[in-house]
XYZ file of C-alpha atoms in Angstrom:
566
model
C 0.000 0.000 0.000
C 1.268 3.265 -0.781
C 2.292 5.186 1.963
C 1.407 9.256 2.611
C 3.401 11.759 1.130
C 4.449 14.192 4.378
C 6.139 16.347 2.812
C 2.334 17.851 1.678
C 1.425 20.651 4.239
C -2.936 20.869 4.214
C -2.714 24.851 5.262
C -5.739 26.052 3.969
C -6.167 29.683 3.129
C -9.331 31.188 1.637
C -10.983 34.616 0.449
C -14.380 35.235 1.548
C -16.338 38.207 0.152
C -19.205 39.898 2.076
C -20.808 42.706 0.541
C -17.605 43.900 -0.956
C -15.538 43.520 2.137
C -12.689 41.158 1.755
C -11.594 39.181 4.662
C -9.673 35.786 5.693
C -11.063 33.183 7.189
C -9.230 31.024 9.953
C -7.550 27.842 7.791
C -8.470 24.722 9.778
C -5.194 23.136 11.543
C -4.977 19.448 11.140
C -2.573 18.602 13.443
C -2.663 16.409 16.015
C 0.436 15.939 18.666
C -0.052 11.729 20.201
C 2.588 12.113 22.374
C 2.675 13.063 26.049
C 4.594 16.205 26.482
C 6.772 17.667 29.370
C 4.947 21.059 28.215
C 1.967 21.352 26.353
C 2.140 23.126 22.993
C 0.034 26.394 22.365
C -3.033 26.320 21.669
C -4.890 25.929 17.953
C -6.476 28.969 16.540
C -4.504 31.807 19.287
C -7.363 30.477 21.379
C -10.090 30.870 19.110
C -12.677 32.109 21.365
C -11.525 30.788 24.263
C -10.386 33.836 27.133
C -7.166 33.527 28.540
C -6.432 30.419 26.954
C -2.553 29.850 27.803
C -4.084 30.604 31.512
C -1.449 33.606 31.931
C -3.996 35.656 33.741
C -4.892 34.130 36.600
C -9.098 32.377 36.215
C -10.073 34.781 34.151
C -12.239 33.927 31.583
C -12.988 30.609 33.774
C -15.990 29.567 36.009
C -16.767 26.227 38.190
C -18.726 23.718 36.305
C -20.820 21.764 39.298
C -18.871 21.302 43.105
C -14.874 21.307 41.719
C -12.644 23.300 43.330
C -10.780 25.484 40.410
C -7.260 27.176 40.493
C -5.223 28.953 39.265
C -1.395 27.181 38.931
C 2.338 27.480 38.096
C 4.836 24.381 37.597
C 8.594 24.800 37.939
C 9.275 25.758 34.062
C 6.791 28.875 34.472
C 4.148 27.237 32.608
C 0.409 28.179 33.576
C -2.533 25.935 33.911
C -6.387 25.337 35.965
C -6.508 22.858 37.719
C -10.130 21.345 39.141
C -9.615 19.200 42.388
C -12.254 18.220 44.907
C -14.673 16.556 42.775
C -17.914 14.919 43.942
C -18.913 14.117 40.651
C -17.319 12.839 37.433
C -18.313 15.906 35.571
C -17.564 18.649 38.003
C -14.483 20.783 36.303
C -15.016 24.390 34.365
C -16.149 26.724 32.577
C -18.538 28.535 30.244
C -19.500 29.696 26.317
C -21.635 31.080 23.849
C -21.996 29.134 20.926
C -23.734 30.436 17.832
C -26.288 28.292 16.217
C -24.823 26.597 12.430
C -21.752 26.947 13.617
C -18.983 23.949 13.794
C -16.971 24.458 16.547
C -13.354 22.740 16.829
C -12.053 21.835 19.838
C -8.708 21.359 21.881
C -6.871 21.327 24.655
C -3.630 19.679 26.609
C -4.615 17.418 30.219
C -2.814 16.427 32.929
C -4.324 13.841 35.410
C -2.673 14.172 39.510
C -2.154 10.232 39.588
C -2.204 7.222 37.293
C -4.197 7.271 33.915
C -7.664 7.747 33.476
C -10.307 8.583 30.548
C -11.237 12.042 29.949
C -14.349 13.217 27.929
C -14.444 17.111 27.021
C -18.130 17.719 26.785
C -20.391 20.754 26.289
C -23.581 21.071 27.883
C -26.774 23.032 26.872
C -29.819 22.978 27.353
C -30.536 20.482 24.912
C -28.465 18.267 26.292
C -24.697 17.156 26.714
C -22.634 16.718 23.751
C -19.188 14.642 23.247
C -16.393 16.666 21.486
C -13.542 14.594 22.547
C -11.820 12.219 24.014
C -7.997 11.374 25.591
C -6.288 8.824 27.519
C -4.213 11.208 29.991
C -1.238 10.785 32.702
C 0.421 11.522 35.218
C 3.125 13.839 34.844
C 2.690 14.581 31.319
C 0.211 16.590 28.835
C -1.558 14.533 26.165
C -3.728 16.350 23.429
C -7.722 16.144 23.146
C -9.202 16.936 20.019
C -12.629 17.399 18.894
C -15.872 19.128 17.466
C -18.982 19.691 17.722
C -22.063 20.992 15.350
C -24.678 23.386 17.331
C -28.006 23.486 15.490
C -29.100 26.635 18.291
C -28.192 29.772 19.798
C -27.698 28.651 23.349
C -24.744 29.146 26.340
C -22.722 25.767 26.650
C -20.572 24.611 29.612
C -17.576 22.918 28.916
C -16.814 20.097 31.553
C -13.926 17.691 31.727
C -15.161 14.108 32.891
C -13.251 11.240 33.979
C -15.055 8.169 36.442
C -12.497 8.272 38.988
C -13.492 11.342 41.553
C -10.585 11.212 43.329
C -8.259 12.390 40.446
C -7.619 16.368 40.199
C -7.827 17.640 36.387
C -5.295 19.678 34.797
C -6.164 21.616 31.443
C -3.949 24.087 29.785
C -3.736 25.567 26.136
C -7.660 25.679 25.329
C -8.631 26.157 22.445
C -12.298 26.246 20.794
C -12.621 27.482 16.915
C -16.374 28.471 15.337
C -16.496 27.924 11.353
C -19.074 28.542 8.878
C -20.585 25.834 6.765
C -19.244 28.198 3.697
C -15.678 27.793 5.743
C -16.053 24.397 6.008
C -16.871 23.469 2.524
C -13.911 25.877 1.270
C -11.378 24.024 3.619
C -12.950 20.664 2.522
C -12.834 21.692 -1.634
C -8.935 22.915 -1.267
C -7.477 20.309 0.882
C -9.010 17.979 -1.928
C -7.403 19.632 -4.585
C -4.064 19.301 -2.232
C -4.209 15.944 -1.927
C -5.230 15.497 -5.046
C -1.828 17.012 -6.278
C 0.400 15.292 -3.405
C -1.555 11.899 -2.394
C -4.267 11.080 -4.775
C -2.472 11.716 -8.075
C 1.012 12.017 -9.875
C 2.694 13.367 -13.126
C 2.910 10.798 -16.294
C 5.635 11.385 -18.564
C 4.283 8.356 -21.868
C 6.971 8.231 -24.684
C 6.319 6.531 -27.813
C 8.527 5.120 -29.979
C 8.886 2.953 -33.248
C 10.659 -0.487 -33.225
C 14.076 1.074 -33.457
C 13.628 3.467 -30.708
C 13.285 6.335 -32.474
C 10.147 8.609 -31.424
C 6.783 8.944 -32.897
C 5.929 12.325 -33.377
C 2.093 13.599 -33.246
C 1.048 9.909 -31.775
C -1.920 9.524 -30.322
C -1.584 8.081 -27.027
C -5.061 7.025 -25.516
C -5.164 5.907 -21.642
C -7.793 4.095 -19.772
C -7.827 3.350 -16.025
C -8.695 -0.246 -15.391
C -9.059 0.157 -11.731
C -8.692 3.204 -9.652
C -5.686 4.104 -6.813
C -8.906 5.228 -4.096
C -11.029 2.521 -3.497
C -14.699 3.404 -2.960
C -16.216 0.103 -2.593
C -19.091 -1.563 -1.953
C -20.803 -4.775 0.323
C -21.852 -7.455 -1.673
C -23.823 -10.273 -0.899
C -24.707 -13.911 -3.119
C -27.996 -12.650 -5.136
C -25.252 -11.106 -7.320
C -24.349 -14.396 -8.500
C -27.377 -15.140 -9.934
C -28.796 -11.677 -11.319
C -27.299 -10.142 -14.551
C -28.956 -7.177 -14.141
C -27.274 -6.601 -10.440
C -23.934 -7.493 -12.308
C -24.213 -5.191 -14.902
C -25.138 -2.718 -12.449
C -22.108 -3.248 -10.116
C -19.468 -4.214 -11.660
C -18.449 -1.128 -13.641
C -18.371 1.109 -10.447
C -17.146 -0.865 -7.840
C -13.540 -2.930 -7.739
C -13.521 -3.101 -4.455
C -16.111 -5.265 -2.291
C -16.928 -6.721 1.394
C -19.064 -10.162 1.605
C -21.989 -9.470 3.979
C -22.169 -12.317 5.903
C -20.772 -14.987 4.148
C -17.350 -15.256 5.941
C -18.358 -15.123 9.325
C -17.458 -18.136 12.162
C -21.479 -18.791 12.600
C -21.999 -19.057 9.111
C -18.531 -20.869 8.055
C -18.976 -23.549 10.840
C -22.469 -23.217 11.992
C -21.665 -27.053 13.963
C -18.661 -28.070 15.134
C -16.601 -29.731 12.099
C -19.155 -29.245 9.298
C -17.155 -26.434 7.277
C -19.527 -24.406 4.556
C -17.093 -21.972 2.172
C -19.697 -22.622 -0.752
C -21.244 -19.312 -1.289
C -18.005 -17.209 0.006
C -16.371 -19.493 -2.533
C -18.126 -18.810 -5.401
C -18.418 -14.897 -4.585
C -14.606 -14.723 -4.546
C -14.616 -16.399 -7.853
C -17.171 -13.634 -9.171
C -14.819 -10.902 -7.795
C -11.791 -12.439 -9.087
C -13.397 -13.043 -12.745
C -14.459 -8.810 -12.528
C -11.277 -7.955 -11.438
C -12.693 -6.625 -7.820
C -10.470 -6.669 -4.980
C -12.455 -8.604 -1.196
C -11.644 -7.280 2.101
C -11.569 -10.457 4.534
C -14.981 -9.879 7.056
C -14.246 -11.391 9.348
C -12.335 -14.473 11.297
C -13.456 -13.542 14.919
C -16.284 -11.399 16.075
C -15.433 -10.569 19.695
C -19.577 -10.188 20.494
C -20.750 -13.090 22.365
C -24.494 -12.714 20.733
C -22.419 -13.242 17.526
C -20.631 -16.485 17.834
C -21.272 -20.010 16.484
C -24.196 -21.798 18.606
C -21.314 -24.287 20.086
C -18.788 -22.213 21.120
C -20.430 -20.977 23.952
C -20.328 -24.263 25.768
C -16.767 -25.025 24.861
C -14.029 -25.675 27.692
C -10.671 -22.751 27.816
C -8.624 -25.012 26.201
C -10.675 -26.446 23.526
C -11.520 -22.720 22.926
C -8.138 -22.264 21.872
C -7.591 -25.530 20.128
C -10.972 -24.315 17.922
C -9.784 -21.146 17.513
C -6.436 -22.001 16.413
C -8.017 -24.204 13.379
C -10.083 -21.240 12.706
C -7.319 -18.445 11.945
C -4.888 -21.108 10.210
C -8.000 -22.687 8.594
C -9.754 -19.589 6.689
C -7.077 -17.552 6.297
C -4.334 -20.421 4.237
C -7.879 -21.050 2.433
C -7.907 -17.461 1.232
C -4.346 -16.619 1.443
C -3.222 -14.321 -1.182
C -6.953 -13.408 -2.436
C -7.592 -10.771 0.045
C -6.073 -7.340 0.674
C -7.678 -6.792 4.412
C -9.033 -9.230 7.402
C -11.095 -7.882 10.114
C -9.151 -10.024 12.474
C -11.271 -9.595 15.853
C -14.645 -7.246 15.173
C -15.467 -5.145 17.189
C -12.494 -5.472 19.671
C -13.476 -2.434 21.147
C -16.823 -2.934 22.168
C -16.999 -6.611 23.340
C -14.497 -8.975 24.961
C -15.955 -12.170 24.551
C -12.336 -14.166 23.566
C -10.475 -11.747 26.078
C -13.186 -13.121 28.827
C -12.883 -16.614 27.912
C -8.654 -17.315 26.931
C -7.521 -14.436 28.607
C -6.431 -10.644 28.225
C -4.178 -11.101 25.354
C -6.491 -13.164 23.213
C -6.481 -10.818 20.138
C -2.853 -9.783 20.548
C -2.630 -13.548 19.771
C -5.172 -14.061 16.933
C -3.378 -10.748 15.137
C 0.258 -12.169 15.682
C -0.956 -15.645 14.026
C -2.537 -13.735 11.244
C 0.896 -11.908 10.473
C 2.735 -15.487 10.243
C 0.505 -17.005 8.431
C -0.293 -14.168 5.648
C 2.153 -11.735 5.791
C 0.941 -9.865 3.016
C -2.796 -9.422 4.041
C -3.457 -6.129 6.146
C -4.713 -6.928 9.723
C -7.449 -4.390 10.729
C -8.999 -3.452 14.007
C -12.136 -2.998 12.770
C -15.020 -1.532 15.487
C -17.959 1.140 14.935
C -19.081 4.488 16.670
C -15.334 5.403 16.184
C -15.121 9.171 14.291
C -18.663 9.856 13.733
C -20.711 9.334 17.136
C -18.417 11.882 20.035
C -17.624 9.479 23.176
C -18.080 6.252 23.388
C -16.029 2.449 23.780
C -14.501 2.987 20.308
C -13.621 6.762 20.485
C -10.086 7.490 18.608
C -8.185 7.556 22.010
C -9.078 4.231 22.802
C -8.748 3.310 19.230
C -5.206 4.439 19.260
C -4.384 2.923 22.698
C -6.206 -0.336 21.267
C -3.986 -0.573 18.182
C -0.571 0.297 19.498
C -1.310 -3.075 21.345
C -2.049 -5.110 18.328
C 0.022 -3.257 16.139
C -7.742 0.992 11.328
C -10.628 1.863 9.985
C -14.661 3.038 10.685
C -17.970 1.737 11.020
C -21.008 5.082 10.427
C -24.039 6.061 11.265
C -24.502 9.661 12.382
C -22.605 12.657 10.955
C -21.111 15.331 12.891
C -18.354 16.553 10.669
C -16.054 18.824 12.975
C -15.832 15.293 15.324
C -15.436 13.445 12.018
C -12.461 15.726 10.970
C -10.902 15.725 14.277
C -11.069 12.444 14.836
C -10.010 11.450 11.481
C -6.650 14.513 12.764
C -6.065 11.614 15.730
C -6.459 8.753 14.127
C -3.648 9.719 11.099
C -1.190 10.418 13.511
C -0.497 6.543 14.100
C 0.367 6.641 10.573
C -1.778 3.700 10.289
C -3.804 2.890 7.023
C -7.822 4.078 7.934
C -10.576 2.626 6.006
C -13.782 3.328 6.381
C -15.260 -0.477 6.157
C -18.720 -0.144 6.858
C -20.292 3.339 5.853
C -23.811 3.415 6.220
C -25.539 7.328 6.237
C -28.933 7.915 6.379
C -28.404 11.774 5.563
C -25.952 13.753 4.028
C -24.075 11.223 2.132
C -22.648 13.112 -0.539
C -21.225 16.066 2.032
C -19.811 12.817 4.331
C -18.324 11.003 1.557
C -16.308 14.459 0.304
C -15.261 15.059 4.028
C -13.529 11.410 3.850
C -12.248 11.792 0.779
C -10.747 15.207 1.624
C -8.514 13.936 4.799
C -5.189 13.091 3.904
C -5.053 9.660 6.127
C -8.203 8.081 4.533
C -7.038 5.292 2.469
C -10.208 3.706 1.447
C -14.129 3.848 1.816
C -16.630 0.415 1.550
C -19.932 1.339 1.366
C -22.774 -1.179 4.017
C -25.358 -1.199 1.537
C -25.673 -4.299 -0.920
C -29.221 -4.450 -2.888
C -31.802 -6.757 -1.699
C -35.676 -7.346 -2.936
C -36.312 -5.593 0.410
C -34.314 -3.047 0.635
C -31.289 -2.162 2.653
C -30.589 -0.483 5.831
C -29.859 2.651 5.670
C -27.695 3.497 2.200
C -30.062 2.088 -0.764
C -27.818 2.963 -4.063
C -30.869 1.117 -6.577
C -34.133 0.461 -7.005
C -35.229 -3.545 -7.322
C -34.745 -2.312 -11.181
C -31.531 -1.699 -10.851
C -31.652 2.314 -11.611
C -29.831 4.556 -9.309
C -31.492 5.899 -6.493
C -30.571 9.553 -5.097
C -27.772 8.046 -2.923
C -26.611 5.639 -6.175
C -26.063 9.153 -8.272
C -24.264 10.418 -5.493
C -21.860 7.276 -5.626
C -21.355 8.095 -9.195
C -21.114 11.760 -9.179
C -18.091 11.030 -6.803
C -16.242 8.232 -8.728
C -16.866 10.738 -11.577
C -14.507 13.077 -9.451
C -12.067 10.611 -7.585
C -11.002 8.757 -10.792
C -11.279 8.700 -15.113
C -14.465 7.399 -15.431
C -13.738 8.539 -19.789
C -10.449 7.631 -21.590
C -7.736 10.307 -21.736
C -6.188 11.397 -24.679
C -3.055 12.998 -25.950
C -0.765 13.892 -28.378
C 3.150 13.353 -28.542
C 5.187 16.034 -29.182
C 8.714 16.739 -31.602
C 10.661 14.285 -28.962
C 7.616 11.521 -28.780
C 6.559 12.720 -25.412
C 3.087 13.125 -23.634
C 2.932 14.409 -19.929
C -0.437 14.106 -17.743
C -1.277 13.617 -13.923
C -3.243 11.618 -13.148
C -5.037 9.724 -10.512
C -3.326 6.776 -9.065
C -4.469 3.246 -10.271
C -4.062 0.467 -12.823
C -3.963 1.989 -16.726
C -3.255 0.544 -20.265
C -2.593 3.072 -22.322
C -2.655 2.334 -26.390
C -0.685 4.351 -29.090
C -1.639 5.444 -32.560
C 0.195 7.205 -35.378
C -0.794 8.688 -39.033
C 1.540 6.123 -40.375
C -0.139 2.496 -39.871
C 1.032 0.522 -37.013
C 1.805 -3.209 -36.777
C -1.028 -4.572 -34.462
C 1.320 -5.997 -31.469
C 3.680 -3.858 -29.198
C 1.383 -0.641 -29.219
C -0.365 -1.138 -25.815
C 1.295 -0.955 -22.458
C -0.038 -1.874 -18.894
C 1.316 0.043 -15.642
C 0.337 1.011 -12.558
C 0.579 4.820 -11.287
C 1.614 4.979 -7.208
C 2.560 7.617 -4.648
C 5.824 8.823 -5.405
C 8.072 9.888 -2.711
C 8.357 14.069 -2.814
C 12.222 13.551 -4.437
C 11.136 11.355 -6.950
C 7.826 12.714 -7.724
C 7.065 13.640 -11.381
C 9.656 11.097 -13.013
C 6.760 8.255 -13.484
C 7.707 7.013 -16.877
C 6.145 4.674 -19.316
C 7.520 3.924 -22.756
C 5.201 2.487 -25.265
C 6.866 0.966 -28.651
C 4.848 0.615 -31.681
C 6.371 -0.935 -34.983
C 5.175 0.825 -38.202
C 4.563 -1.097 -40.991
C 6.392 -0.505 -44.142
């Protein structure tokens, strides 16, 4: 998989016009610091709204949420910071805000716990209720970052509160920062850090030469280029009425090259008894993806739910659990070894425990180590949901992190609230791990979601949880039971329009026999033609575009030789 360019910086900077008046809005900062410092870093924005946000003024600006005691501190490298101690409740910390209705709000700060580690949820409460913008695992004797967001549909005051279980532990917040944007700010940040990436992540210069059979160059050649499968993958779930229905086939095959099966390589279905093994129908989907050319994410070999396993595990002894398992992981995944480019290893790790109840704490540690040894080449994935698009939670980004620096990514969607989205998506990256988003399923606002995903610079793939049944589907129907697009199906297109070349490209070779292009990164053949006939072999030429590395980018070169007959 290619790997980010870093060199790319995603500053965003943007003119907005008002009645004649020109003015700059704030550029959003993606950054996100997952280290624990010695000294927190300043804070995003100058503050944004936030009063006295580098706390250099004593409490101003800064009121007691619920029964804490707040003050006002000082360590031994002059640094400045509140500190809430004395706290009945989980939620009793600080302080206080007006937040303007349509407004996304971004937030951050940099926490300090008095002892151990503990949990910490920034929320915001109104009167409509209490909202999640972030979460952080921090420490003792060190500052760890919180990011977050949240989306205010009215005009109310909001209390921010800092809430961790343990009462006993005294709360230290410094460098706050809380930034309002405009859904016209948004959008432009969203449109120009997709043209960036476009330029540094999604796409890369093509230098095509074309020359004779004695090397010499073909001059006004037409050099036509058509992408066989695109670099971003924006894929799709799939389950076996494809097999059997043309006009499903015909339907999905042209837009989607990458798919998930449904069901159909789960435990409970695989093995529904002990012994009595069923691949058939994941068997003979794999064969229709392979014959398309459509790349299968593995889902899944363990699903840590204990609703969700096979009807006879639950009454099997520790050590048979582990002699079961064991067959399991080797079993499906030297079956399907080399045929796909993801597993889900344990799903939902995050939420349920059922194998870490029954072998033990390090049960998925173990099940990810075998997959490594046994495929090598197949991407592992911690794979849970409620991770970047519902605020708080068991599967929030800090516990996502935490989770896979243990098993050393990826989304499951329902709600949207894009500054938590973007945020999250800011904390995530910064494991430099690959994120896909396996299972998106929207309800609203899909084409605005799908755009936001696209646009972050760590998103390295999208599968969309909606394959066509008689019935219907959940929440993302892309077809009618006639197979013609539904709102959410032109959406789907309208973006794989955008993200890739959907029509063949065309050029024309100059005095030297060279054609230069960018283009988006994926699988090509591109075929050359000349006013002088050509001999019908040698004039077409496969390759594959990639990230480049910032040194070497632009010097992507394929030579295409065509004999001319005489």
């Amino acid at each position: 998989m290619a790997k980010l360019l870093t060199s790319c910086l995603f500053t965003i900077v943007f003119l907005a016009l008002d009645f004649g008046h020109q003015a700059y809005a704030v550029p959003y900062d993606y950054r996100f610091n997952p280290k624990c410092l010695a000294k927190p870093e300043e804070a995003h924005y100058g503050r944004g709204i936030v009063v006295n946000p580098e706390l250099n003024l004593g409490l101003k600006g800064w009121t007691i949420f619920g029964d804490a005691k707040v003050e006002h501190k000082k360590s031994e490298d002059g640094n400045k910071y509140i500190v809430a101690s004395s706290r009945s409740r989980t939620l009793d910390s600080f302080t206080k805000f007006n937040l303007e209705k349509d407004k996304l709000y971004v937030f951050s700060a940099w926490l300090r716990v008095s002892q151990g580690n503990a949990h910490i949820a920034a929320k915001f409460k109104t009167k409509n209720g209490d909202e999640t913008a972030g979460w952080v695992m921090a420490k003792k004797g060190c500052w760890s970052m919180v990011k977050g967001g949240i989306f205010v549909n009215s005009s109310v005051p909001a209390q921010l509160y800092l809430e961790t279980e343990d009462t006993s532990i005294h709360i230290m917040a410094d460098s706050i920062s809380l930034q309002p944007f405009t859904h016209e700010e948004w959008k432009s940040h969203q449109d120009q850090s997709i043209e960036k990436i476009k330029a540094c992540i999604r796409k890369s210069k093509v230098k095509f030469q074309a020359v004779d059979q004695h090397g010499r160059a073909l001059v006004n050649a037409a050099i036509t280029i058509k992408q066989n499968l695109p670099g971003f993958p924006l894929g799709c779930k799939m389950n076996p009425l494809v097999l059997d229905d043309a006009a499903y086939q015909k339907w999905f095959t042209p837009r989607f090259k990458y798919m998930v099966f449904e069901n159909e390589l789960k435990w409970y279905i695989n093995e529904p008894s002990r012994g009595k093994k069923d691949y058939g129908p994941a068997d003979a989907m794999l064969r229709f993806a392979q014959a398309n050319n459509i790349h299968v994410r593995g889902h899944n070999i363990f699903w840590n739910n204990p609703k969700l396993q096979p009807n006879w595990v639950g009454e099997v002894l520790t050590d048979d659990l582990r002699i079961v398992t064991d067959h399991r992981i080797h079993y499906v995944m030297s079956k399907y070894r080399g045929h796909m480019i993801h597993w889900d290893v344990v799903n939902e790790n995050l939420h349920y425990s059922f194998f870490e109840g029954k072998l033990g704490a390090n049960a998925s540690t173990t099940f990810y180590k075998k997959t490594n040894q046994i495929d090598g080449n197949t991407i592992p994935f911690l794979n849970d949901f409620d991770t970047i698009e519902k605020s708080g939670g068991l599967a929030s980004p800090a516990k996502y992190l935490e989770k896979s620096v243990k098993l050393e990514k990826k989304g499951h969607f329902t709600v949207p609230n894009l500054p938590y989205i973007r945020a999250s998506l800011d904390q995530l990256s910064s494991a430099n791990l690959p994120i896909w988003l396996t299972e998106l399923d929207v309800d609203s606002r899909p084409y605005q979601i799908l755009r936001e995903l696209h646009a972050h610079a760590g998103v390295q793939g999208i599968m969309i949880w909606g394959a066509w049944t008689p019935t219907g589907c959940y929440r993302m129907c892309l077809t009618d039971n006639h197979f013609r697009n539904l709102p959410t199906g032109d959406v789907v297109d309208k973006l794989l329009s955008e993200w890739g070349h959907a029509a063949r490209l065309k050029g024309t070779t100059d005095s030297n026999g060279h054609f230069e292009t960018s283009l988006f990164h994926g699988e090509y053949q591109a075929r050359v033609g000349h006013p002088s006939p050509l001999k019908s072999t040698n004039n077409l030429k496969r390759f594959n575009v990639i990230s480049m590395p910032e040194v070497d980018r632009g010097k992507i070169h394929v030579k295409i030789q065509a004999g001319i007959n005489k």
